[in-house]
Coordinates of C-alpha atoms in Angstrom, one line a residue:
Chain P
X1 CA -56.2 -145.8 44.7
X2 CA -57.8 -144.7 41.2
X3 CA -58.6 -141.0 41.8
X4 CA -60.1 -139.1 39.1
X5 CA -58.2 -136.4 37.4
X6 CA -59.6 -132.8 37.3
X7 CA -60.2 -133.5 33.8
X8 CA -62.3 -136.8 34.5
X9 CA -64.5 -135.1 37.2
X10 CA -65.6 -132.7 34.8
X11 CA -66.1 -135.6 32.2
X12 CA -68.3 -136.9 35.1
X13 CA -70.3 -133.8 35.5
X14 CA -70.9 -133.4 31.7
X15 CA -72.4 -136.8 31.8
X16 CA -75.6 -135.6 34.2
X17 CA -76.1 -132.7 31.5
X18 CA -79.3 -133.2 29.3
X19 CA -79.2 -132.0 25.8
X20 CA -80.9 -128.6 25.7
X21 CA -80.2 -127.6 29.2
X22 CA -79.5 -124.2 30.3
X23 CA -76.0 -124.2 32.2
X24 CA -74.2 -122.0 34.1
X25 CA -70.3 -123.1 34.6
X26 CA -68.3 -121.2 37.6
X27 CA -65.1 -119.5 36.7
X28 CA -61.9 -121.8 36.4
X29 CA -62.5 -125.5 36.9
X30 CA -66.0 -125.9 36.0
X31 CA -65.4 -124.1 32.6
X32 CA -64.0 -127.5 31.7
X33 CA -67.0 -129.2 32.2
X34 CA -68.2 -127.8 28.5
X35 CA -65.3 -129.8 26.7
X36 CA -66.9 -133.2 27.7
X37 CA -70.5 -133.1 26.8
X38 CA -71.7 -136.4 25.5
X39 CA -72.2 -136.7 21.6
X40 CA -75.3 -135.6 20.5
X41 CA -76.2 -133.6 23.6
X42 CA -75.7 -129.6 23.3
X43 CA -76.1 -127.5 26.6
X44 CA -76.8 -123.8 26.3
X45 CA -74.3 -122.0 28.5
X46 CA -75.2 -118.9 30.3
X47 CA -72.5 -116.0 31.6
X48 CA -73.4 -113.9 34.2
X49 CA -72.1 -110.7 31.9
X50 CA -74.9 -111.4 29.5
X51 CA -74.4 -114.0 27.1
X52 CA -76.5 -117.3 26.4
X53 CA -75.3 -119.8 24.1
X54 CA -71.4 -118.9 23.8
X55 CA -68.8 -121.6 22.4
X56 CA -65.0 -121.8 22.5
X57 CA -62.6 -119.6 22.8
X58 CA -61.5 -117.8 19.7
X59 CA -57.9 -118.4 18.2
X60 CA -55.1 -116.0 19.5
X61 CA -55.2 -112.7 18.0
X62 CA -58.7 -113.2 17.1
X63 CA -60.3 -111.9 20.4
X64 CA -63.1 -109.4 20.4
X65 CA -63.0 -107.8 23.9
X66 CA -66.7 -106.9 23.9
X67 CA -67.2 -111.0 23.7
X68 CA -66.2 -112.0 27.1
X69 CA -67.3 -114.4 29.9
X70 CA -67.6 -114.2 33.6
X71 CA -63.9 -114.9 33.9
X72 CA -63.1 -112.0 31.3
X73 CA -61.9 -114.8 28.7
X74 CA -62.6 -113.9 25.3
X75 CA -65.4 -116.2 23.9
X76 CA -67.3 -116.9 20.6
X77 CA -70.7 -116.9 20.0
X78 CA -72.9 -120.5 18.8
X79 CA -75.8 -120.0 16.0
X80 CA -79.0 -118.6 18.3
X81 CA -77.0 -116.9 21.0
X82 CA -78.4 -113.9 22.6
X83 CA -76.9 -110.6 24.7
X84 CA -78.8 -109.3 27.7
X85 CA -78.0 -106.8 30.6
X86 CA -77.2 -107.5 34.1
X87 CA -80.3 -107.4 35.7
X88 CA -82.0 -110.0 33.3
X89 CA -79.1 -112.2 33.7
X90 CA -79.3 -112.6 37.0
X91 CA -83.2 -112.9 36.6
X92 CA -82.4 -116.0 35.0
X93 CA -80.2 -117.4 37.5
X94 CA -82.4 -116.4 40.9
X95 CA -85.5 -116.9 38.9
X96 CA -85.2 -120.6 38.4
X97 CA -84.6 -120.7 34.8
X98 CA -81.1 -122.2 34.6
X99 CA -81.4 -126.2 34.7
X100 CA -77.8 -126.6 36.5
X101 CA -74.9 -124.3 38.0
X102 CA -71.7 -126.3 38.5
X103 CA -69.2 -124.5 40.6
X104 CA -66.0 -125.3 42.5
X105 CA -65.6 -125.3 46.4
X106 CA -63.5 -124.9 49.2
X107 CA -66.1 -127.0 51.6
X108 CA -69.0 -128.6 50.9
X109 CA -71.3 -129.5 54.3
X110 CA -73.6 -132.2 54.4
X111 CA -76.4 -129.9 54.9
X112 CA -75.8 -128.7 51.3
X113 CA -74.1 -125.4 52.8
X114 CA -71.3 -124.0 50.4
X115 CA -68.2 -122.0 51.0
X116 CA -66.3 -121.3 47.9
X117 CA -65.8 -117.4 47.8
X118 CA -63.5 -116.3 50.9
X119 CA -60.8 -118.4 52.8
X120 CA -60.9 -115.4 55.6
X121 CA -60.4 -112.2 56.6
X122 CA -57.0 -111.7 55.0
X123 CA -56.7 -109.6 51.5
X124 CA -58.9 -108.2 49.5
X125 CA -62.5 -109.6 49.5
X126 CA -64.5 -110.4 46.6
X127 CA -67.9 -112.5 45.7
X128 CA -68.9 -112.0 42.1
X129 CA -71.7 -113.6 41.1
X130 CA -71.4 -116.9 43.4
X131 CA -73.9 -116.3 46.0
X132 CA -76.5 -115.5 43.2
X133 CA -75.6 -118.5 41.3
X134 CA -76.6 -120.9 44.3
X135 CA -80.1 -119.9 44.2
X136 CA -82.5 -120.6 41.9
X137 CA -80.9 -123.3 39.4
X138 CA -82.9 -126.5 39.4
X139 CA -79.7 -128.2 40.4
X140 CA -76.4 -126.9 42.0
X141 CA -73.6 -129.5 41.5
X142 CA -70.1 -128.8 42.7
X143 CA -67.0 -130.2 41.3
X144 CA -63.9 -130.6 43.3
X145 CA -61.1 -132.6 44.7
X146 CA -62.0 -134.9 47.5
X147 CA -59.9 -133.5 50.0
X148 CA -57.6 -130.2 50.2
X149 CA -54.1 -130.3 49.2
X150 CA -53.1 -130.7 52.9
X151 CA -55.4 -133.7 53.0
X152 CA -58.1 -132.1 55.1
X153 CA -61.4 -132.9 54.1
X154 CA -63.5 -130.6 51.8
X155 CA -66.7 -132.8 52.7
X156 CA -67.5 -131.7 56.1
X157 CA -70.0 -131.7 58.8
X158 CA -70.4 -127.8 59.0
X159 CA -68.4 -125.5 57.1
X160 CA -65.6 -123.8 58.8
X161 CA -65.3 -120.9 55.9
X162 CA -67.4 -118.0 55.3
X163 CA -70.3 -119.6 53.7
X164 CA -71.7 -118.6 50.0
X165 CA -75.0 -120.2 50.3
X166 CA -77.1 -122.1 52.8
X167 CA -78.4 -125.5 52.2
X168 CA -77.8 -124.9 48.2
X169 CA -75.9 -128.0 46.9
X170 CA -77.6 -131.2 45.6
X171 CA -75.0 -133.1 44.2
X172 CA -70.9 -133.3 44.1
X173 CA -68.7 -134.7 42.1
X174 CA -64.9 -135.2 43.4
X175 CA -62.0 -137.3 42.5
X176 CA -63.4 -140.2 44.6
X177 CA -67.0 -140.2 44.5
X178 CA -70.4 -138.6 43.4
X179 CA -72.5 -137.8 46.5
X180 CA -75.8 -136.0 46.8
X181 CA -77.1 -134.3 49.5
X182 CA -80.6 -135.3 50.8
X183 CA -82.1 -134.6 54.1
X184 CA -79.0 -132.8 55.3
X185 CA -77.0 -135.9 54.5
X186 CA -74.7 -137.1 52.3
X187 CA -75.4 -139.9 50.2
X188 CA -72.8 -142.1 48.5
X189 CA -74.0 -142.5 45.1
X190 CA -70.8 -143.7 42.9
X191 CA -67.3 -144.6 43.9
X192 CA -64.1 -146.2 42.2
X193 CA -64.4 -149.9 42.4
X194 CA -60.9 -150.2 43.6
X195 CA -61.6 -147.9 46.7
X196 CA -63.0 -149.4 49.6
X197 CA -66.1 -147.7 51.5
X198 CA -63.9 -147.5 54.7
X199 CA -61.1 -145.5 52.9
X200 CA -63.6 -142.8 51.2
X201 CA -65.3 -142.6 54.5
X202 CA -61.9 -141.6 56.0
X203 CA -61.2 -139.5 53.3
X204 CA -64.6 -137.4 54.4
X205 CA -65.4 -135.3 57.2
X206 CA -68.8 -136.4 57.5
X207 CA -70.9 -139.8 57.3
X208 CA -71.4 -141.2 54.3
X209 CA -74.6 -142.6 54.0
X210 CA -75.5 -145.7 51.8
X211 CA -79.0 -145.6 50.3
X212 CA -79.6 -147.9 47.5
X213 CA -76.8 -148.9 45.2
X214 CA -73.3 -147.6 44.9
X215 CA -72.4 -147.4 41.3
X216 CA -68.8 -147.8 39.9
X217 CA -67.3 -144.5 39.3
X218 CA -65.0 -145.0 36.3
X219 CA -63.9 -142.4 33.7
X220 CA -62.1 -142.3 30.3
X221 CA -58.8 -141.4 30.1
X222 CA -58.8 -138.1 29.2
Chain C
X1 CA -84.1 -82.2 21.1
X2 CA -80.4 -82.8 21.0
X3 CA -77.9 -84.2 23.7
X4 CA -74.9 -83.8 21.8
X5 CA -71.9 -82.3 23.6
X6 CA -68.9 -80.6 22.1
X7 CA -66.0 -83.1 23.7
X8 CA -65.3 -85.3 26.6
X9 CA -64.6 -82.3 28.8
X10 CA -67.7 -80.7 28.3
X11 CA -69.4 -84.0 29.0
X12 CA -68.2 -84.7 32.4
X13 CA -68.2 -81.0 33.5
X14 CA -70.7 -81.4 36.0
X15 CA -69.4 -84.5 37.9
X16 CA -68.5 -82.4 41.7
X17 CA -66.4 -83.5 44.7
X18 CA -68.2 -85.8 46.6
X19 CA -70.5 -87.5 44.3
X20 CA -71.7 -90.9 43.5
X21 CA -70.6 -91.8 40.2
X22 CA -71.8 -95.3 38.5
X23 CA -69.3 -96.5 35.8
X24 CA -70.7 -99.2 33.0
X25 CA -68.5 -102.1 32.1
X26 CA -67.9 -105.7 33.4
X27 CA -63.8 -105.8 33.4
X28 CA -63.2 -103.7 30.3
X29 CA -66.1 -104.9 28.6
X30 CA -68.3 -101.8 28.1
X31 CA -66.2 -99.4 30.2
X32 CA -66.2 -96.0 29.2
X33 CA -62.7 -95.5 29.1
X34 CA -62.3 -92.0 27.5
X35 CA -65.0 -90.6 29.7
X36 CA -63.2 -91.8 32.7
X37 CA -59.7 -90.4 31.1
X38 CA -61.3 -87.1 30.7
X39 CA -62.4 -86.9 34.6
X40 CA -58.8 -87.9 35.5
X41 CA -57.8 -84.8 33.1
X42 CA -60.1 -82.4 34.9
X43 CA -59.0 -83.6 38.1
X44 CA -55.1 -83.2 37.3
X45 CA -56.0 -79.9 35.9
X46 CA -58.0 -78.4 38.6
X47 CA -58.0 -80.8 41.7
X48 CA -61.7 -81.5 41.3
X49 CA -63.6 -83.9 41.5
X50 CA -62.3 -85.8 44.3
X51 CA -63.8 -88.0 47.1
X52 CA -65.9 -89.7 44.5
X53 CA -68.0 -92.8 45.6
X54 CA -67.7 -95.3 42.6
X55 CA -70.3 -97.9 41.6
X56 CA -68.7 -100.6 39.1
X57 CA -68.8 -104.4 39.0
X58 CA -65.0 -104.3 39.4
X59 CA -62.0 -102.2 41.0
X60 CA -59.9 -101.7 37.9
X61 CA -57.2 -103.3 36.1
X62 CA -53.9 -102.3 35.1
X63 CA -53.2 -98.4 35.1
X64 CA -55.9 -97.0 32.7
X65 CA -59.7 -96.6 33.4
X66 CA -60.9 -96.9 36.2
X67 CA -57.8 -98.1 37.9
X68 CA -56.1 -94.9 36.7
X69 CA -58.9 -92.9 38.5
X70 CA -58.6 -94.6 41.6
X71 CA -54.6 -94.2 41.5
X72 CA -55.3 -90.6 41.0
X73 CA -56.5 -90.2 44.6
X74 CA -60.3 -89.5 43.2
X75 CA -62.0 -92.5 45.0
X76 CA -63.3 -92.4 48.4
X77 CA -65.2 -95.7 48.5
X78 CA -65.9 -98.4 46.0
X79 CA -69.3 -100.5 45.6
X80 CA -68.4 -103.4 43.9
X81 CA -69.0 -107.3 43.6
X82 CA -65.1 -108.2 42.4
X83 CA -62.4 -106.3 43.4
X84 CA -59.9 -108.5 41.3
X85 CA -58.4 -108.6 38.0
X86 CA -55.4 -109.5 36.0
X87 CA -53.6 -106.5 37.7
X88 CA -55.4 -105.3 40.4
X89 CA -52.4 -103.7 41.8
X90 CA -53.8 -100.0 42.4
X91 CA -56.6 -100.8 44.5
X92 CA -55.3 -103.6 46.4
X93 CA -52.6 -101.7 47.8
X94 CA -54.9 -98.4 49.0
X95 CA -57.3 -101.1 50.3
X96 CA -54.7 -103.1 52.3
X97 CA -53.2 -99.4 53.2
X98 CA -56.7 -98.9 54.8
X99 CA -57.1 -95.6 51.9
X100 CA -60.0 -96.7 50.3
X101 CA -63.7 -98.0 51.5
X102 CA -65.1 -101.3 49.9
X103 CA -68.7 -102.2 49.9
X104 CA -68.9 -105.5 48.7
X105 CA -72.1 -106.7 47.0
X106 CA -72.9 -109.9 45.2
X107 CA -73.0 -109.4 41.5
X108 CA -76.9 -109.9 41.1
X109 CA -77.9 -108.0 43.7
X110 CA -75.9 -105.4 42.7
X111 CA -77.5 -105.1 39.6
X112 CA -81.0 -105.5 41.1
X113 CA -80.2 -102.6 43.3
X114 CA -79.0 -100.4 40.3
X115 CA -82.4 -101.6 38.5
X116 CA -84.4 -100.4 41.7
X117 CA -82.6 -97.2 41.9
X118 CA -84.0 -96.1 38.7
X119 CA -87.1 -98.2 38.8
X120 CA -88.1 -96.2 42.2
X121 CA -88.3 -99.4 44.1
X122 CA -86.7 -98.6 47.4
X123 CA -86.1 -102.0 48.7
X124 CA -86.6 -105.6 47.4
X125 CA -86.1 -109.1 48.9
X126 CA -83.5 -111.6 47.5
X127 CA -82.4 -115.2 48.3
X128 CA -79.0 -114.1 47.5
X129 CA -76.5 -114.1 50.5
X130 CA -79.1 -115.1 53.0
X131 CA -77.1 -116.8 56.1
X132 CA -73.7 -115.4 55.0
X133 CA -71.6 -112.1 56.1
X134 CA -72.8 -110.0 53.5
X135 CA -76.1 -110.2 54.8
X136 CA -75.5 -109.3 58.4
X137 CA -77.6 -106.4 59.8
X138 CA -80.0 -106.9 57.1
X139 CA -83.5 -107.7 57.5
X140 CA -85.1 -111.0 56.7
X141 CA -88.8 -111.8 55.7
X142 CA -89.9 -115.4 54.6
X143 CA -92.1 -116.0 51.6
X144 CA -93.6 -119.3 50.8
X145 CA -91.5 -120.9 53.2
X146 CA -87.7 -119.5 52.3
X147 CA -86.0 -116.8 53.6
X148 CA -85.0 -113.6 51.7
X149 CA -82.7 -110.9 52.5
X150 CA -84.0 -107.2 52.1
X151 CA -81.7 -105.0 49.9
X152 CA -82.0 -101.4 49.0
X153 CA -81.9 -99.2 46.0
X154 CA -78.6 -98.0 44.5
X155 CA -78.6 -94.3 43.0
X156 CA -76.2 -92.2 41.7
X157 CA -75.6 -87.9 40.7
X158 CA -74.0 -89.2 37.6
X159 CA -73.3 -92.4 35.6
X160 CA -70.7 -93.1 32.6
X161 CA -71.7 -95.3 30.3
X162 CA -70.1 -97.0 27.1
X163 CA -72.7 -97.2 24.0
X164 CA -72.4 -98.8 20.4
X165 CA -74.9 -96.4 18.8
X166 CA -76.5 -93.3 19.8
X167 CA -78.9 -90.6 18.3
X168 CA -79.2 -87.1 19.4
X169 CA -82.4 -87.9 21.6
X170 CA -80.0 -90.2 23.3
X171 CA -81.6 -93.6 22.1
X172 CA -78.8 -96.2 22.6
X173 CA -77.5 -99.6 21.2
X174 CA -74.5 -101.4 22.9
X175 CA -72.4 -104.0 21.3
X176 CA -72.3 -107.4 22.1
X177 CA -71.4 -108.4 26.0
X178 CA -70.2 -104.4 26.7
X179 CA -74.1 -104.0 27.4
X180 CA -74.0 -105.3 31.1
X181 CA -74.6 -102.7 33.8
X182 CA -74.8 -99.8 31.0
X183 CA -78.7 -99.9 30.7
X184 CA -79.2 -100.3 34.5
X185 CA -76.8 -97.6 35.4
X186 CA -78.1 -95.3 32.7
X187 CA -81.7 -95.6 34.4
X188 CA -80.3 -94.8 38.3
X189 CA -78.1 -91.8 37.7
X190 CA -79.3 -88.0 37.5
X191 CA -77.2 -87.0 35.0
X192 CA -76.4 -90.1 32.5
X193 CA -73.3 -89.2 30.6
X194 CA -72.9 -91.2 27.3
X195 CA -70.0 -91.9 24.8
X196 CA -70.9 -93.8 21.6
X197 CA -68.8 -95.1 18.9
X198 CA -71.4 -93.6 16.7
X199 CA -73.6 -90.9 16.7
X200 CA -76.5 -91.4 14.2
X201 CA -79.4 -88.5 12.7
X202 CA -83.0 -88.8 14.2
X203 CA -84.4 -92.0 13.1
X204 CA -80.9 -93.7 12.3
X205 CA -81.7 -96.2 15.1
X206 CA -84.6 -98.6 14.6
X207 CA -87.1 -98.2 17.3
X208 CA -87.2 -101.7 17.8
X209 CA -83.5 -102.2 18.5
X210 CA -83.2 -99.3 20.9
X211 CA -81.8 -100.8 24.0
X212 CA -81.8 -97.4 26.4
X213 CA -84.4 -95.2 25.7
X214 CA -83.4 -91.6 25.3
X215 CA -85.1 -90.2 28.5
X216 CA -82.3 -91.9 30.6
X217 CA -79.8 -90.0 29.1
X218 CA -78.6 -86.5 29.6
X219 CA -75.6 -85.8 27.5
X220 CA -74.0 -87.8 24.6
X221 CA -70.3 -87.7 23.2
X222 CA -69.2 -89.1 20.3
X223 CA -65.8 -91.4 20.3
X224 CA -65.5 -93.1 17.2
X225 CA -62.6 -95.5 18.0
X226 CA -62.8 -96.3 21.8
X227 CA -59.8 -98.1 23.3
X228 CA -60.5 -101.1 25.0
X229 CA -59.0 -101.6 28.5
X230 CA -57.7 -105.1 27.6
X231 CA -55.7 -103.7 24.7
X232 CA -54.2 -101.0 26.9
X233 CA -53.4 -103.5 29.4
X234 CA -51.8 -105.9 26.9
X235 CA -49.5 -102.8 25.7
X236 CA -48.6 -102.2 29.5
X237 CA -50.2 -98.7 29.4
X238 CA -50.3 -96.2 32.2
X239 CA -52.4 -93.2 32.0
X240 CA -51.9 -90.4 30.9
X241 CA -51.4 -92.2 27.6
X242 CA -48.7 -91.3 25.3
X243 CA -50.0 -90.0 22.3

């Protein structure tokens, strides 16, 4: 079964980002999406802690610790960047000014509910900007493995973990599929050609709808 | 008008037991480390202030700055969005032992609650947290067919702020992403206390570039070469720092 690697999932998500789009990438895995922008397209990346149009990490030893992203990693600036305070930053988020937010997830439900901030009552709870980021962006996309490490589906009928947001996810890029959330259902858009629909459905915790053509999900070696 | 004070000790002299103190910064960026350490020095010398409620995005990292304030036993309650860091051991141990209270607030809601506090707006509605555990018990209202959660303003007795430049009137600029919560907290506290890397003479800051107007600021102290939390942690520093 040709399962996409994490780099390939990030690559696939990057193909849907238009030139000039304003984009927020969640901490961790979603940050990889920035590496795979198609040639000729340049998105403008937003970080919650107050930078628009930041670039790659600096070389080790070149860090400026006043210039960090939401994951507290050092970044650099691109020409035409801007600084702003936290209230303006989240006005950009909730106010509908971002084109796309790409987040990781523990679970996504067929009604678009997202669980990505808490695995339960143990330990120290931490939410950061997750609950804000799921509101306001024109598209809220999730990138994740299709199933959890123990094989349980991450695409489910209803989330079992604490919710980050209700009915907020519009598209999911996984290691096995590209799926849209439409009318409270998962609609299959792409799958690897060698993977049967039945096998994909078996790895998915809610019904996959076929509505229109299903394209081949093929990513380059990365 | 001159809001400069003699030293760090004078800057934090008005913070009393039981106060709510906002502390600027996002992780180490914009964290007023020297003001925090001055407050710890006072506590070590006098036993006060204690039982503080602290508002910050995080819960400290390592054993300097906010983490050291918590480690000293001065903080009763923390209001924050993300009490995790590379080395959150101080807060984590106290929290799991039930020795410190946590109010977890989504980051954008935290920012807006502080902004509202400074702007005289007692409550507002936000889509953030609707339908989640963090909205439990909060009023919900529909606007244009969508549900929103009512959140309340957040105000403080004092704010500890890190700025890049200040003038004697208290006008401030910040450096890069060290701005973050600092301008909001300046507005929401009764006594806003600022450490600035440089204090310029009146007229030294172009009015077009002022980020925080001096009206929001009570005290300024110059700290010419502020330490960065990240550098201190990479060096394994523990407060009190060795000279």
